[in-house]
Amino acid sequence: MKSYKDLDIYNLAFAYAIEVHKVSLKLPKFELYEQGSQVRRSSKSVKDNIVEGYGRRTYKQDFIRFLTYSHASLLECLSQLEMIDELYEISEIKELRSKYDLLGGKIFSFIQYVEKNWKS
């Protein structure tokens, strides 16, 4: 790995954050700064915490900590998407929820890999 951009979890998180941003703009105007803002921030936090953790990768526990933050942000994003799915009829939300479910598993697996195999 030469860069965080070599991480599959980063590339997926980045692509999904773009999708979430675009889809969130379909929310009613009054939700753009409430639910819309929150789901955009949590989706971007997933990728940003992967990047920050990668930047601290020489310190195994810091790397794990930020990957855990990334996973927690993903769960927050999923919760926001679930709420949006209940309140509004936006067709792309169900697919995004499925994508984030799979990404959550990949991040969890990567955390386990780092815990077992990463050299400090």
Backbone as CSV, one residue per row, in Angstrom:
resi,resn,N_x,N_y,N_z,CA_x,CA_y,CA_z,C_x,C_y,C_z
1,MET,0.836,-1.184,0.000,0.000,0.000,0.000,0.878,1.244,0.000
2,LYS,0.706,2.041,-1.017,1.462,3.286,-1.092,0.626,4.479,-0.664
3,SER,-0.705,4.291,-0.648,-1.606,5.399,-0.351,-2.919,4.848,0.181
4,TYR,-3.642,5.679,0.899,-4.980,5.286,1.341,-5.877,5.009,0.140
5,LYS,-5.524,5.580,-1.013,-6.318,5.349,-2.218,-6.190,3.921,-2.736
6,ASP,-5.237,3.178,-2.192,-5.099,1.764,-2.540,-6.064,0.890,-1.742
7,LEU,-6.723,1.467,-0.752,-7.655,0.704,0.084,-9.033,0.653,-0.574
8,ASP,-9.537,-0.548,-0.765,-10.870,-0.748,-1.332,-11.920,-0.037,-0.482
9,ILE,-11.778,-0.111,0.844,-12.774,0.514,1.715,-12.812,2.027,1.519
10,TYR,-11.672,2.636,1.271,-11.647,4.082,1.019,-12.358,4.403,-0.291
11,ASN,-12.023,3.685,-1.340,-12.609,3.962,-2.655,-14.129,3.793,-2.647
12,LEU,-14.596,2.761,-1.969,-16.045,2.564,-1.854,-16.671,3.688,-1.036
13,ALA,-16.055,4.022,0.100,-16.594,5.077,0.968,-16.652,6.410,0.225
14,PHE,-15.634,6.697,-0.573,-15.620,7.931,-1.353,-16.764,7.943,-2.371
15,ALA,-16.894,6.848,-3.112,-17.945,6.763,-4.135,-19.334,6.868,-3.496
16,TYR,-19.534,6.212,-2.367,-20.838,6.250,-1.711,-21.134,7.629,-1.132
17,ALA,-20.114,8.326,-0.641,-20.315,9.684,-0.127,-20.795,10.611,-1.250
18,ILE,-20.250,10.416,-2.447,-20.702,11.199,-3.604,-22.168,10.885,-3.896
19,GLU,-22.501,9.605,-3.873,-23.889,9.199,-4.124,-24.832,9.788,-3.079
20,VAL,-24.441,9.690,-1.813,-25.278,10.216,-0.733,-25.476,11.722,-0.919
21,HIS,-24.404,12.416,-1.252,-24.506,13.863,-1.445,-25.539,14.187,-2.523
22,LYS,-25.440,13.517,-3.649,-26.363,13.787,-4.764,-27.802,13.418,-4.405
23,VAL,-27.975,12.266,-3.772,-29.323,11.811,-3.415,-29.935,12.710,-2.345
24,SER,-29.123,13.183,-1.411,-29.648,14.027,-0.333,-30.221,15.340,-0.860
25,LEU,-29.759,15.759,-2.015,-30.273,16.998,-2.605,-31.693,16.827,-3.165
26,LYS,-32.177,15.583,-3.178,-33.553,15.311,-3.607,-34.545,15.436,-2.454
27,LEU,-34.030,15.645,-1.257,-34.909,15.807,-0.100,-35.701,17.111,-0.234
28,PRO,-36.842,17.180,0.450,-37.583,18.451,0.442,-36.682,19.588,0.941
29,LYS,-36.949,20.772,0.459,-36.108,21.927,0.769,-35.875,22.104,2.273
30,PHE,-36.920,21.933,3.077,-36.784,22.142,4.512,-35.888,21.088,5.178
31,GLU,-35.630,19.961,4.497,-34.771,18.911,5.050,-33.319,19.026,4.589
32,LEU,-33.029,19.879,3.636,-31.664,19.980,3.111,-30.658,20.343,4.197
33,TYR,-31.079,21.133,5.179,-30.150,21.579,6.217,-30.322,20.806,7.521
34,GLU,-31.251,19.903,7.566,-31.454,19.059,8.749,-30.968,17.650,8.429
35,GLN,-31.866,16.810,8.010,-31.544,15.423,7.681,-30.509,15.346,6.562
36,GLY,-30.645,16.195,5.561,-29.717,16.178,4.423,-28.290,16.467,4.853
37,SER,-28.122,17.497,5.648,-26.787,17.860,6.127,-26.186,16.749,6.974
38,GLN,-26.995,16.178,7.836,-26.503,15.133,8.741,-26.054,13.897,7.964
39,VAL,-26.826,13.462,6.989,-26.449,12.267,6.231,-25.219,12.552,5.364
40,ARG,-25.109,13.774,4.851,-23.913,14.123,4.067,-22.673,14.113,4.950
41,ARG,-22.771,14.696,6.134,-21.602,14.744,7.027,-21.184,13.340,7.486
42,SER,-22.155,12.513,7.831,-21.788,11.164,8.310,-21.187,10.329,7.182
43,SER,-21.702,10.463,5.958,-21.152,9.678,4.844,-19.723,10.114,4.525
44,LYS,-19.461,11.413,4.606,-18.103,11.912,4.339,-17.150,11.555,5.472
45,SER,-17.668,11.442,6.669,-16.846,11.070,7.815,-16.311,9.638,7.690
46,VAL,-17.056,8.774,7.027,-16.605,7.392,6.826,-15.268,7.404,6.094
47,LYS,-15.212,8.088,4.970,-13.980,8.136,4.176,-12.887,8.935,4.876
48,ASP,-13.258,10.038,5.526,-12.257,10.895,6.170,-11.549,10.191,7.326
49,ASN,-12.281,9.382,8.071,-11.644,8.643,9.170,-10.732,7.529,8.670
50,ILE,-11.055,6.952,7.522,-10.149,5.971,6.911,-8.839,6.663,6.548
51,VAL,-8.947,7.844,5.947,-7.757,8.600,5.548,-6.922,8.989,6.763
52,GLU,-7.581,9.513,7.800,-6.821,9.924,8.979,-6.167,8.725,9.658
53,GLY,-6.882,7.615,9.731,-6.295,6.403,10.302,-5.103,5.926,9.498
54,TYR,-5.229,5.966,8.190,-4.112,5.561,7.335,-2.901,6.455,7.589
55,GLY,-3.139,7.728,7.794,-2.051,8.647,8.080,-1.330,8.328,9.379
56,ARG,-2.006,7.603,10.261,-1.418,7.220,11.552,-1.088,5.722,11.597
57,ARG,-0.990,5.111,10.442,-0.842,3.652,10.365,0.402,3.112,11.044
58,THR,1.422,3.950,11.239,2.613,3.453,11.935,2.323,3.202,13.411
59,TYR,1.213,3.757,13.891,0.761,3.520,15.263,-0.495,2.670,15.184
60,LYS,-0.318,1.382,15.336,-1.393,0.406,15.132,-2.687,0.789,15.862
61,GLN,-2.593,1.166,17.128,-3.806,1.477,17.892,-4.517,2.719,17.366
62,ASP,-3.758,3.699,16.894,-4.383,4.869,16.278,-5.103,4.482,14.990
63,PHE,-4.463,3.646,14.194,-5.074,3.175,12.951,-6.400,2.485,13.263
64,ILE,-6.385,1.584,14.218,-7.598,0.857,14.605,-8.657,1.823,15.129
65,ARG,-8.244,2.782,15.929,-9.185,3.758,16.499,-9.922,4.504,15.385
66,PHE,-9.192,4.990,14.388,-9.844,5.748,13.324,-10.664,4.864,12.394
67,LEU,-10.247,3.626,12.213,-11.092,2.696,11.451,-12.395,2.428,12.208
68,THR,-12.299,2.370,13.532,-13.497,2.191,14.355,-14.395,3.415,14.257
69,TYR,-13.809,4.609,14.261,-14.596,5.830,14.057,-15.287,5.792,12.690
70,SER,-14.578,5.315,11.688,-15.144,5.214,10.356,-16.363,4.288,10.372
71,HIS,-16.223,3.163,11.043,-17.327,2.208,11.130,-18.507,2.829,11.878
72,ALA,-18.217,3.570,12.935,-19.283,4.222,13.694,-19.995,5.274,12.836
73,SER,-19.252,6.023,12.056,-19.868,7.003,11.152,-20.727,6.306,10.111
74,LEU,-20.281,5.160,9.649,-21.061,4.377,8.701,-22.401,3.973,9.326
75,LEU,-22.370,3.538,10.583,-23.613,3.159,11.257,-24.546,4.363,11.404
76,GLU,-23.963,5.527,11.697,-24.765,6.747,11.769,-25.383,7.056,10.410
77,CYS,-24.601,6.938,9.359,-25.100,7.180,8.011,-26.235,6.215,7.674
78,LEU,-26.067,4.960,8.024,-27.121,3.965,7.789,-28.402,4.337,8.528
79,SER,-28.264,4.799,9.740,-29.418,5.216,10.530,-30.131,6.393,9.867
80,GLN,-29.355,7.333,9.356,-29.935,8.483,8.653,-30.648,8.032,7.372
81,LEU,-30.013,7.134,6.632,-30.629,6.628,5.405,-31.924,5.875,5.711
82,GLU,-31.924,5.135,6.803,-33.131,4.407,7.205,-34.267,5.389,7.501
83,MET,-33.950,6.470,8.199,-34.964,7.483,8.518,-35.494,8.141,7.233
84,ILE,-34.575,8.482,6.345,-34.981,9.098,5.075,-35.859,8.134,4.282
85,ASP,-35.486,6.856,4.304,-36.249,5.837,3.585,-37.675,5.729,4.129
86,GLU,-37.827,5.890,5.431,-39.154,5.834,6.047,-39.993,7.072,5.731
87,LEU,-39.342,8.223,5.656,-40.070,9.480,5.526,-40.365,9.897,4.083
88,TYR,-39.463,9.533,3.170,-39.568,10.048,1.802,-39.399,8.912,0.796
89,GLU,-39.966,9.103,-0.358,-39.853,8.104,-1.412,-38.752,8.516,-2.383
90,ILE,-37.532,8.104,-2.056,-36.390,8.354,-2.927,-35.825,6.982,-3.285
91,SER,-35.971,6.617,-4.536,-35.697,5.240,-4.966,-34.265,4.778,-4.683
92,GLU,-33.289,5.669,-4.731,-31.885,5.267,-4.579,-31.508,4.899,-3.142
93,ILE,-32.335,5.252,-2.186,-31.979,5.057,-0.773,-31.810,3.580,-0.424
94,LYS,-32.683,2.731,-0.891,-32.582,1.299,-0.558,-31.263,0.702,-1.046
95,GLU,-30.864,1.071,-2.250,-29.602,0.568,-2.791,-28.413,1.101,-1.976
96,LEU,-28.478,2.367,-1.590,-27.410,2.937,-0.763,-27.319,2.222,0.582
97,ARG,-28.453,1.908,1.161,-28.443,1.179,2.446,-27.748,-0.174,2.274
98,SER,-28.036,-0.862,1.180,-27.389,-2.158,0.923,-25.888,-1.997,0.729
99,LYS,-25.494,-0.958,-0.005,-24.073,-0.720,-0.233,-23.351,-0.436,1.083
100,TYR,-23.954,0.390,1.923,-23.320,0.703,3.209,-23.286,-0.509,4.137
101,ASP,-24.291,-1.373,4.049,-24.251,-2.623,4.831,-23.023,-3.447,4.453
102,LEU,-22.795,-3.594,3.154,-21.637,-4.363,2.683,-20.322,-3.677,3.054
103,LEU,-20.275,-2.358,2.913,-19.070,-1.632,3.284,-18.784,-1.765,4.773
104,GLY,-19.812,-1.763,5.585,-19.629,-1.956,7.027,-18.933,-3.274,7.323
105,GLY,-19.329,-4.316,6.620,-18.671,-5.618,6.790,-17.218,-5.573,6.349
106,LYS,-16.940,-4.865,5.276,-15.555,-4.760,4.790,-14.682,-3.977,5.770
107,ILE,-15.218,-2.909,6.323,-14.449,-2.128,7.301,-14.199,-2.967,8.544
108,PHE,-15.223,-3.677,9.002,-15.073,-4.542,10.170,-13.999,-5.603,9.921
109,SER,-14.026,-6.214,8.751,-13.016,-7.228,8.407,-11.619,-6.620,8.346
110,PHE,-11.518,-5.397,7.817,-10.219,-4.743,7.740,-9.701,-4.410,9.137
111,ILE,-10.585,-3.998,10.037,-10.177,-3.753,11.428,-9.605,-5.035,12.027
112,GLN,-10.278,-6.143,11.813,-9.786,-7.433,12.328,-8.430,-7.778,11.714
113,TYR,-8.262,-7.528,10.418,-6.976,-7.776,9.758,-5.871,-6.935,10.403
114,VAL,-6.131,-5.665,10.598,-5.123,-4.782,11.195,-4.801,-5.241,12.609
115,GLU,-5.808,-5.619,13.395,-5.561,-6.093,14.759,-4.644,-7.308,14.796
116,LYS,-4.816,-8.217,13.858,-4.057,-9.479,13.876,-2.720,-9.395,13.141
117,ASN,-2.651,-8.603,12.085,-1.504,-8.687,11.192,-0.642,-7.441,11.074
118,TRP,-1.115,-6.319,11.585,-0.380,-5.068,11.382,0.810,-4.998,12.319
119,LYS,1.913,-4.540,11.788,3.118,-4.363,12.586,3.151,-2.925,13.112
120,SER,3.424,-2.773,14.391,3.502,-1.424,14.980,4.886,-0.855,14.806
